[in-house]
Amino acid sequence: MRYAVPALLLSALPLMAQSALVSVIRQPKATGAEFTVPITELQIRDHGTFAHLHLGVGLGMRHWDDGDNALRFVVDANATADQLFAGFGAIVEVPPGEGAFLGPRLRVGWAFHPAWAISLEGEHLERPFTDGLKVRRRSNVGLVLTVRF
């Protein structure tokens, strides 16, 4: 046990070199937040210009203005080059008591700092395995603030 704690602390060193992303999302009928940890990252700086690639997985929550909530599972790829921010992700959204919605999302925006970006988001989620006349689609656009820690 005496050797297990230092070994666990040393095994976390590669993760400390990577950075997490936090996104706050405002859509016309909902507000959301996501926390994404990296699977891999790549960052290049050359005389004032920079490029950053983040591949990650994470969790999120969406709160609808009518009071409903939904848990979100996220897999995303984000790239920042100079002042351009672009992201592509796959979302699984699970409202309580309902089936899951699945679909892609796309973000394009402005990186006003190497660790801060504001972007427009478009997502299209569908519930593939529903029967009857239940709601099968959720398409939304929104404004996103993304911060890298």
PDB file of N, CA and C in Angstrom, residues 43-51 82:
ATOM      1  N   GLN A  43      -0.540  20.495 -29.716  1.00  0.00           N
ATOM      2  CA  GLN A  43      -0.471  21.953 -29.736  1.00  0.00           C
ATOM      3  C   GLN A  43       0.846  22.370 -30.372  1.00  0.00           C
ATOM      4  N   ILE A  44       0.753  23.348 -31.303  1.00  0.00           N
ATOM      5  CA  ILE A  44       1.933  23.847 -32.001  1.00  0.00           C
ATOM      6  C   ILE A  44       1.933  25.365 -31.894  1.00  0.00           C
ATOM      7  N   ARG A  45       3.071  25.942 -31.503  1.00  0.00           N
ATOM      8  CA  ARG A  45       3.239  27.402 -31.469  1.00  0.00           C
ATOM      9  C   ARG A  45       4.468  27.742 -32.309  1.00  0.00           C
ATOM     10  N   ASP A  46       4.299  28.779 -33.141  1.00  0.00           N
ATOM     11  CA  ASP A  46       5.414  29.195 -33.989  1.00  0.00           C
ATOM     12  C   ASP A  46       5.353  30.705 -34.197  1.00  0.00           C
ATOM     13  N   HIS A  47       6.167  31.454 -33.477  1.00  0.00           N
ATOM     14  CA  HIS A  47       6.294  32.912 -33.631  1.00  0.00           C
ATOM     15  C   HIS A  47       4.953  33.629 -33.606  1.00  0.00           C
ATOM     16  N   GLY A  48       4.167  33.421 -32.585  1.00  0.00           N
ATOM     17  CA  GLY A  48       2.910  34.144 -32.426  1.00  0.00           C
ATOM     18  C   GLY A  48       1.685  33.449 -32.998  1.00  0.00           C
ATOM     19  N   THR A  49       1.855  32.493 -33.876  1.00  0.00           N
ATOM     20  CA  THR A  49       0.709  31.732 -34.383  1.00  0.00           C
ATOM     21  C   THR A  49       0.629  30.420 -33.617  1.00  0.00           C
ATOM     22  N   PHE A  50      -0.571  29.905 -33.482  1.00  0.00           N
ATOM     23  CA  PHE A  50      -0.737  28.662 -32.750  1.00  0.00           C
ATOM     24  C   PHE A  50      -1.792  27.795 -33.424  1.00  0.00           C
ATOM     25  N   ALA A  51      -1.679  26.510 -33.161  1.00  0.00           N
ATOM     26  CA  ALA A  51      -2.677  25.538 -33.601  1.00  0.00           C
ATOM     27  C   ALA A  51      -2.848  24.535 -32.469  1.00  0.00           C
ATOM     28  N   ASP A  82      -4.881  29.939 -35.125  1.00  0.00           N
ATOM     29  CA  ASP A  82      -4.882  31.401 -35.063  1.00  0.00           C
ATOM     30  C   ASP A  82      -6.184  31.878 -34.427  1.00  0.00           C
TER      31      ASP A  82
END
